[in-house]
N, CA and C of each residue as an Amber inpcrd file, in Angstrom:
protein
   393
  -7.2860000 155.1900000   7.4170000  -6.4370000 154.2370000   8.0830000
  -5.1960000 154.9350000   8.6440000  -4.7600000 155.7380000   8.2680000
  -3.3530000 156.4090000   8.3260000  -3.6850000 157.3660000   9.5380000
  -4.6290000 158.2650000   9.2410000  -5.3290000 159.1860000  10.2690000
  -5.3730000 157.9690000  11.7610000  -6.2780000 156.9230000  11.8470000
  -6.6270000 156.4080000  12.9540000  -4.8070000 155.8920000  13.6500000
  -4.1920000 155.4250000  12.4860000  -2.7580000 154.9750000  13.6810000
  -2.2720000 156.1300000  14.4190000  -2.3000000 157.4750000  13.1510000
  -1.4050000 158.2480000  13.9180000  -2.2680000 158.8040000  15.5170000
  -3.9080000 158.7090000  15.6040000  -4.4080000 159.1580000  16.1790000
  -4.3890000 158.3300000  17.6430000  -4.3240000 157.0740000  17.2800000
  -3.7150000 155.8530000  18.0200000  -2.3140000 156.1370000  18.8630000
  -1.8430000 156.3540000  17.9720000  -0.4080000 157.3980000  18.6210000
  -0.2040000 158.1480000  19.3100000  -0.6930000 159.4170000  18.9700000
  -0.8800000 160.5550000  19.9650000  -1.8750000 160.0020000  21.2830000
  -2.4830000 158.9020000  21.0390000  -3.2250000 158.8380000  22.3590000
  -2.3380000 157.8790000  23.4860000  -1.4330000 157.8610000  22.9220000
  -0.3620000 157.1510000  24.1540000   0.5200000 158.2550000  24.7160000
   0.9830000 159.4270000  24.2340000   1.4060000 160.4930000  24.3110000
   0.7810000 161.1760000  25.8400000   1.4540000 160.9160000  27.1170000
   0.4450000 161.0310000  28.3620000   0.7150000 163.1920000  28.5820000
   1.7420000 163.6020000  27.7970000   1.6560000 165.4490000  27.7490000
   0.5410000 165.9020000  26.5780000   0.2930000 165.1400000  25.6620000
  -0.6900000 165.1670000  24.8310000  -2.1290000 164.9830000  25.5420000
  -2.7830000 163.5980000  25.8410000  -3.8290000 163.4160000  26.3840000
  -4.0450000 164.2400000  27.8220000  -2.7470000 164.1200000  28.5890000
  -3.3210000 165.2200000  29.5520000  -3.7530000 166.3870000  29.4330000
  -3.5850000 167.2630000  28.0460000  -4.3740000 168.4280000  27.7470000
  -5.6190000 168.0340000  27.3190000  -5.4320000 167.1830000  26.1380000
  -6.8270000 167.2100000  24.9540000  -7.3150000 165.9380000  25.3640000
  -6.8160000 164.9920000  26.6030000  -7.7560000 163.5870000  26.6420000
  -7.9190000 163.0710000  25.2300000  -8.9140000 162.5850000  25.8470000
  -9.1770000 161.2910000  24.3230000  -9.8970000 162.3410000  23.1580000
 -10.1410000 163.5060000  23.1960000 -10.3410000 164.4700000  21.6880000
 -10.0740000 164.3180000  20.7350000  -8.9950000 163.3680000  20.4530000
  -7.9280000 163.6850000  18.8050000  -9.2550000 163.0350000  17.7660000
  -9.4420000 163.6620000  16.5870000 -10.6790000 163.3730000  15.4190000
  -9.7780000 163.2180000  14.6040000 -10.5050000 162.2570000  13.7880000
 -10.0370000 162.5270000  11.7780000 -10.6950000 163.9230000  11.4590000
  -9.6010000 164.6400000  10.6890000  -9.8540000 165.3410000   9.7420000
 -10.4360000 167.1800000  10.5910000 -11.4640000 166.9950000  11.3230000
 -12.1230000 168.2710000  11.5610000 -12.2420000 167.9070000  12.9820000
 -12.8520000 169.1340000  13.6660000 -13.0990000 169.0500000  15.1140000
 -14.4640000 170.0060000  14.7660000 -15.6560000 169.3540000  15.3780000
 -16.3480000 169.5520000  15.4250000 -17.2910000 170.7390000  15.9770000
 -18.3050000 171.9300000  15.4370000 -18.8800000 172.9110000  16.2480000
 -19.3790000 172.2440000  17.3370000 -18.9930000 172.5720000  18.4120000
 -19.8910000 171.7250000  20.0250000 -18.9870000 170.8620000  20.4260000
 -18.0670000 170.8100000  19.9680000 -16.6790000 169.5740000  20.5910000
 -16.2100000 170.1460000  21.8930000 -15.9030000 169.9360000  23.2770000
 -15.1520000 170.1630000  24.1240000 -13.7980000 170.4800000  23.5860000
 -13.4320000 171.6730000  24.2420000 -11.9600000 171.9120000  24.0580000
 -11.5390000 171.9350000  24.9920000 -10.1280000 171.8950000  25.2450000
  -9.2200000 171.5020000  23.7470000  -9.1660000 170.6490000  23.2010000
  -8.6470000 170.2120000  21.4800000  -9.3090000 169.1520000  21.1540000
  -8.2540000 169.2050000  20.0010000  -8.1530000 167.8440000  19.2070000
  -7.2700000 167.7240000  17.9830000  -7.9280000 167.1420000  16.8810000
  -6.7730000 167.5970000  16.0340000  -7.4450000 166.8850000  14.5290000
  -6.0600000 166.1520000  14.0920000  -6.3200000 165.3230000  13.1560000
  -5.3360000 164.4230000  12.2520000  -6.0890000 164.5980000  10.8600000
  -5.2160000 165.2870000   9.8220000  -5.5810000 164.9980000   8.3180000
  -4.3990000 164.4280000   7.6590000  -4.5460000 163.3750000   7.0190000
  -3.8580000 162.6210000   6.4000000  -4.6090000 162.6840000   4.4080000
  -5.1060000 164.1440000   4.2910000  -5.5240000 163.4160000   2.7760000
  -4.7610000 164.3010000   1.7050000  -3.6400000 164.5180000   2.8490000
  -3.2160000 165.4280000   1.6230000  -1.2710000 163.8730000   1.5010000
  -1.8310000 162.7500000   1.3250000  -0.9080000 161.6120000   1.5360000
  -1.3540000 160.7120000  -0.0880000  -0.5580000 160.5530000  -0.4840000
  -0.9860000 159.9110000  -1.6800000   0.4870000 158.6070000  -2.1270000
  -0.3010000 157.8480000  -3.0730000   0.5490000 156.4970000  -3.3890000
   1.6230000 157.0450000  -4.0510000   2.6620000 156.4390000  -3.8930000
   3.5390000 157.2910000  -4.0170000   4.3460000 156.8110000  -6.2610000
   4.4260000 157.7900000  -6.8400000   4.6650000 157.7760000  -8.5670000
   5.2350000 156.5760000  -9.2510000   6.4030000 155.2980000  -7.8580000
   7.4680000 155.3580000  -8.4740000   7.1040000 153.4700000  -8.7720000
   7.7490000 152.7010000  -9.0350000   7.5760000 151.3440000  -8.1920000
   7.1820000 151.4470000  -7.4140000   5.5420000 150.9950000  -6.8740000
   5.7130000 150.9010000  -5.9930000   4.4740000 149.9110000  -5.6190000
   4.9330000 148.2330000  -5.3540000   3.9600000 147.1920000  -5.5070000
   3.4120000 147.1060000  -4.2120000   4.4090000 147.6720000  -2.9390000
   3.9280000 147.5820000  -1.3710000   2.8500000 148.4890000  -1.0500000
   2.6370000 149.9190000  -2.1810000   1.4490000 150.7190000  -2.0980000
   1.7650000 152.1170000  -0.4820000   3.0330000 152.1140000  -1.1410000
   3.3760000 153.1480000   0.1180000   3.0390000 154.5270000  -0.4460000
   2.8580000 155.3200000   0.9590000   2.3100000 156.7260000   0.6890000
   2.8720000 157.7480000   0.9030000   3.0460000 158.7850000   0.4140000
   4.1800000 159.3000000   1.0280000   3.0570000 161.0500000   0.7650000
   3.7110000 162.0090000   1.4560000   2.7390000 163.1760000   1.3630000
   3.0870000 164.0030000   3.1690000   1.6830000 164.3490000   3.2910000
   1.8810000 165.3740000   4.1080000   0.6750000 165.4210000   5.2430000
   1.2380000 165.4750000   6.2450000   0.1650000 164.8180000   7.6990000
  -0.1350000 165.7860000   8.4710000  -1.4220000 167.0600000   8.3670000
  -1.5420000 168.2060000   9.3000000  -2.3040000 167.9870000  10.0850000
  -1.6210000 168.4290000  11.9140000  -2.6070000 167.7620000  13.0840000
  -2.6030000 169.3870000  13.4050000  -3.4610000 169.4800000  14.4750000
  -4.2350000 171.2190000  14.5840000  -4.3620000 170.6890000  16.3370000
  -4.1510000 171.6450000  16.5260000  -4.9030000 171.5710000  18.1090000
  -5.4750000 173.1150000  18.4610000  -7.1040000 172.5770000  18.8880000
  -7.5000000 174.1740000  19.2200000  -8.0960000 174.0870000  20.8150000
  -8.0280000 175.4380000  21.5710000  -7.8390000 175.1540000  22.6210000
  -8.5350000 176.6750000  23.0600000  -9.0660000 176.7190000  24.2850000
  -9.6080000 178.3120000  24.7060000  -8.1890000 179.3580000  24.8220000
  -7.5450000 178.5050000  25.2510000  -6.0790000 179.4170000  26.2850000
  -5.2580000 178.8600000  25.1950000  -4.2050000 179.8090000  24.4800000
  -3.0720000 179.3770000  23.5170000  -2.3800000 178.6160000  24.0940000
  -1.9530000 178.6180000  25.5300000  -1.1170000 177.0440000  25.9910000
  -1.2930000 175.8180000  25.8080000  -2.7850000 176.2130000  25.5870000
  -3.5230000 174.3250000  25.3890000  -2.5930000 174.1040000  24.0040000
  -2.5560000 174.7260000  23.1650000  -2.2050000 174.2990000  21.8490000
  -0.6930000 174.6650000  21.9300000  -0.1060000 175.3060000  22.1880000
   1.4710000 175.5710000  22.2850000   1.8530000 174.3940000  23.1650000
   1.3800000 173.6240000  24.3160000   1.9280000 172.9100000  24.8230000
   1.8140000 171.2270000  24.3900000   0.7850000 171.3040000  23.7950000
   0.2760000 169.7610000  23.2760000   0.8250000 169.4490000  22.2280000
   1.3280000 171.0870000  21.3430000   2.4260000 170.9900000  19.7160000
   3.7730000 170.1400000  20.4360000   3.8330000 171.1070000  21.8410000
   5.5490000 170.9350000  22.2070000   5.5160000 169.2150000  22.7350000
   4.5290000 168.6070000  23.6890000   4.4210000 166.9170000  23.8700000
   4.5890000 166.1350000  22.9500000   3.7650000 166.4550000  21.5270000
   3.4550000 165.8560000  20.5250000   4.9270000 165.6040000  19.6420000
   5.4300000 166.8520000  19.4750000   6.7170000 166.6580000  18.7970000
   7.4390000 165.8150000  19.5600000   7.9490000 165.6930000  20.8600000
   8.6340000 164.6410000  21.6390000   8.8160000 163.2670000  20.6570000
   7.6970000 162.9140000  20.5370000   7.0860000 161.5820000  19.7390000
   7.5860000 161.4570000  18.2270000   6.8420000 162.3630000  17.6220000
   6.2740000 162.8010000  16.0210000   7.4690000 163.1090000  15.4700000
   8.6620000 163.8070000  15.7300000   9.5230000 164.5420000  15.1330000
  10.7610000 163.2730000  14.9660000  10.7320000 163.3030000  13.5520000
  11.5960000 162.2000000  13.7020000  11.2190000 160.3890000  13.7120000
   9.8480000 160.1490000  14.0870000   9.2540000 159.4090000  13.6970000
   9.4410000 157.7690000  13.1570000   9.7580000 156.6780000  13.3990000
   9.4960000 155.2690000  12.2060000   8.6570000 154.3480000  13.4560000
   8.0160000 153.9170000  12.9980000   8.1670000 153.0130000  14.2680000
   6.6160000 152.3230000  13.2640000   5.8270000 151.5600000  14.2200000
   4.5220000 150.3560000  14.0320000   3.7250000 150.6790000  14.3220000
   2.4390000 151.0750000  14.2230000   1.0040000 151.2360000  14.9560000
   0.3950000 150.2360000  14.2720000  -0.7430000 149.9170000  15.4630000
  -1.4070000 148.6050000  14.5260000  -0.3950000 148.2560000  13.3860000
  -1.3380000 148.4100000  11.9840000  -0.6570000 147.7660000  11.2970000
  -0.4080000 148.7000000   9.9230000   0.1600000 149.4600000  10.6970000
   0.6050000 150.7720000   9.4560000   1.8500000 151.1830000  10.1890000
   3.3030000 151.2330000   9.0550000   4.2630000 151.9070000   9.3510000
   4.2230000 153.3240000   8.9550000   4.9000000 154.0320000   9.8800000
   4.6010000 155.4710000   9.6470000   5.9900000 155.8370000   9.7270000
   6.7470000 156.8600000   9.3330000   8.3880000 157.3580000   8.9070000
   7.4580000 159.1700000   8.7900000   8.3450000 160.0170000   9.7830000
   7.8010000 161.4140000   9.8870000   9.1490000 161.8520000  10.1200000
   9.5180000 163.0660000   9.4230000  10.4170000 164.1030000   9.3900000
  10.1350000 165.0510000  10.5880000  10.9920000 166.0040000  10.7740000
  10.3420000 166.8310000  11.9160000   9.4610000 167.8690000  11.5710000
   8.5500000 168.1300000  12.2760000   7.4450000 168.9040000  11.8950000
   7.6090000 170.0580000  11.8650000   7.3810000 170.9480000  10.9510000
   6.9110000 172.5130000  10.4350000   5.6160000 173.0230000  11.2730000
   5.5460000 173.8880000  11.8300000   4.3530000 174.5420000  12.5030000
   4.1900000 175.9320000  11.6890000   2.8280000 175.8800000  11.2200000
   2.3870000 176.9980000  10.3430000   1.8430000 178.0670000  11.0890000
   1.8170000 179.1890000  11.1670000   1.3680000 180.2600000  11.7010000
   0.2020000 180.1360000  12.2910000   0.1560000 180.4490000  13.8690000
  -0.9810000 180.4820000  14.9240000  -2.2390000 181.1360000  14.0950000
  -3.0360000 180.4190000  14.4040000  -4.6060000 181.3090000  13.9760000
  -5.6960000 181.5480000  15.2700000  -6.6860000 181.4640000  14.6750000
  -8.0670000 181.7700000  15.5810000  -8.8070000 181.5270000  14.4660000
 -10.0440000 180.1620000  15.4090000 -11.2510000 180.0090000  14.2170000
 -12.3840000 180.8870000  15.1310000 -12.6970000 181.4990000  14.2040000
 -14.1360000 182.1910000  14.1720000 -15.5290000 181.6360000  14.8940000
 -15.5120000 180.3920000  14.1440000 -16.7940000 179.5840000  14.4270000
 -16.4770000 178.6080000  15.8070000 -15.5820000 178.4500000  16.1930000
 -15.5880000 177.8310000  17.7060000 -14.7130000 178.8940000  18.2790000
 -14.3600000 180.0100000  18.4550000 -14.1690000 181.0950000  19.2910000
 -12.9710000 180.3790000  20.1840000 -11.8030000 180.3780000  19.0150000
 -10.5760000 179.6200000  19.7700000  -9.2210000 179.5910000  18.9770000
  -8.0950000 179.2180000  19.8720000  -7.0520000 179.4740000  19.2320000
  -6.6980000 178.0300000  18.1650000  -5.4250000 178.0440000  17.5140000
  -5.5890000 177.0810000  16.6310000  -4.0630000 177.0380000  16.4390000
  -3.6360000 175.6150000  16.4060000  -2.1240000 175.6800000  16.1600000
  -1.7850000 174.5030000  15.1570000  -1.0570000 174.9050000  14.3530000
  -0.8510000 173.6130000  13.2100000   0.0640000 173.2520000  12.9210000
   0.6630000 171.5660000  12.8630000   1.9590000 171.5910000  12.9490000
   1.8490000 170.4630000  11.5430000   2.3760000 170.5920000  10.5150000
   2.5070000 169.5380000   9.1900000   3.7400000 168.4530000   9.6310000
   3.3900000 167.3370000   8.7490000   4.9620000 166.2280000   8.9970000
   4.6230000 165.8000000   7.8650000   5.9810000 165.9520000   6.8590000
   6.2120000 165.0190000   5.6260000   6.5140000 164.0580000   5.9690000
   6.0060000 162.6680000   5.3110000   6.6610000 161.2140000   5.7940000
   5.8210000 160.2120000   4.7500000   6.1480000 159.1960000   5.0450000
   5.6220000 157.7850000   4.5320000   4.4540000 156.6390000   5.3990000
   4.2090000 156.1530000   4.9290000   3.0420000 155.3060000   5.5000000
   2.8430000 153.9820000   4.5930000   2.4690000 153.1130000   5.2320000
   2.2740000 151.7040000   4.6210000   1.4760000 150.9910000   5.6490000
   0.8350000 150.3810000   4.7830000  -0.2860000 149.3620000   5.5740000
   0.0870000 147.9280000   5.5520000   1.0260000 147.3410000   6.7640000
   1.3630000 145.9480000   6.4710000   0.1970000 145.1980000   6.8040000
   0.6730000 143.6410000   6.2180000  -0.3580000 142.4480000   6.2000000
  -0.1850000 142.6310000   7.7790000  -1.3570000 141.7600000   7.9180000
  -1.7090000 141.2770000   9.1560000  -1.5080000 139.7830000   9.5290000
  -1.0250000 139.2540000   8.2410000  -0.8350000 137.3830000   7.9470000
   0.6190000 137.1460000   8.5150000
């Protein structure tokens, strides 16, 4: 659920979709996926220790963008943050609260023969009623 708002998100993002279009996945990007292309993992997000009867989550949200040409992914990090960094706002029906994002050291995956850029956001999440 958390994955699909934020993914919901980034797809309004028109410096985002103009690289990766409608690409953004839960979790993995697939061998045979068109690139450039994104991911959203949200499972490293958990209920959070304290009181907490509203069932809020709080944790850590890593989106990846991999791309043939390192711009695809250096430039879709730099759109994306516009948005992401800093963060509260409504999707559907999940509030989301994001700090500004940490970008972890550029890679290259092996198995899709491409660059790879990863940017984490600590934050919160909640799933309001719909009533």
């Amino acid at each position: 659920m958390i994955e699909e708002a934020i993914i919901e998100l980034l797809l309004t993002i028109p410096g985002v979709t103009g690289i990766v279009g409608q690409r953004i996945y839960p979790n993995i990007i697939k061998e045979g996926t068109q690139l450039p292309a994104m991911y959203v993992a949200a499972n490293r997000m958990s209920k959070m220790n304290c009181d907490n009867p509203m069932g809020i989550k709080t944790g850590v949200v890593e989106i990846g963008v991999h791309g043939a040409e390192y711009w695809h992914c250096s430039d879709t990090i730099m759109e994306m943050r516009k948005v992401l960094d800093d963060y509260a706002g409504k999707v559907s029906n999940v509030g989301l609260t994001f700090n500004s994002g940490e970008e972890v050291a550029d890679g290259w995956d092996d198995d899709l023969d491409t660059h790879v850029k990863i940017i984490e956001y600590e934050g919160y999440a909640i799933a309001k009623s719909t009533n």
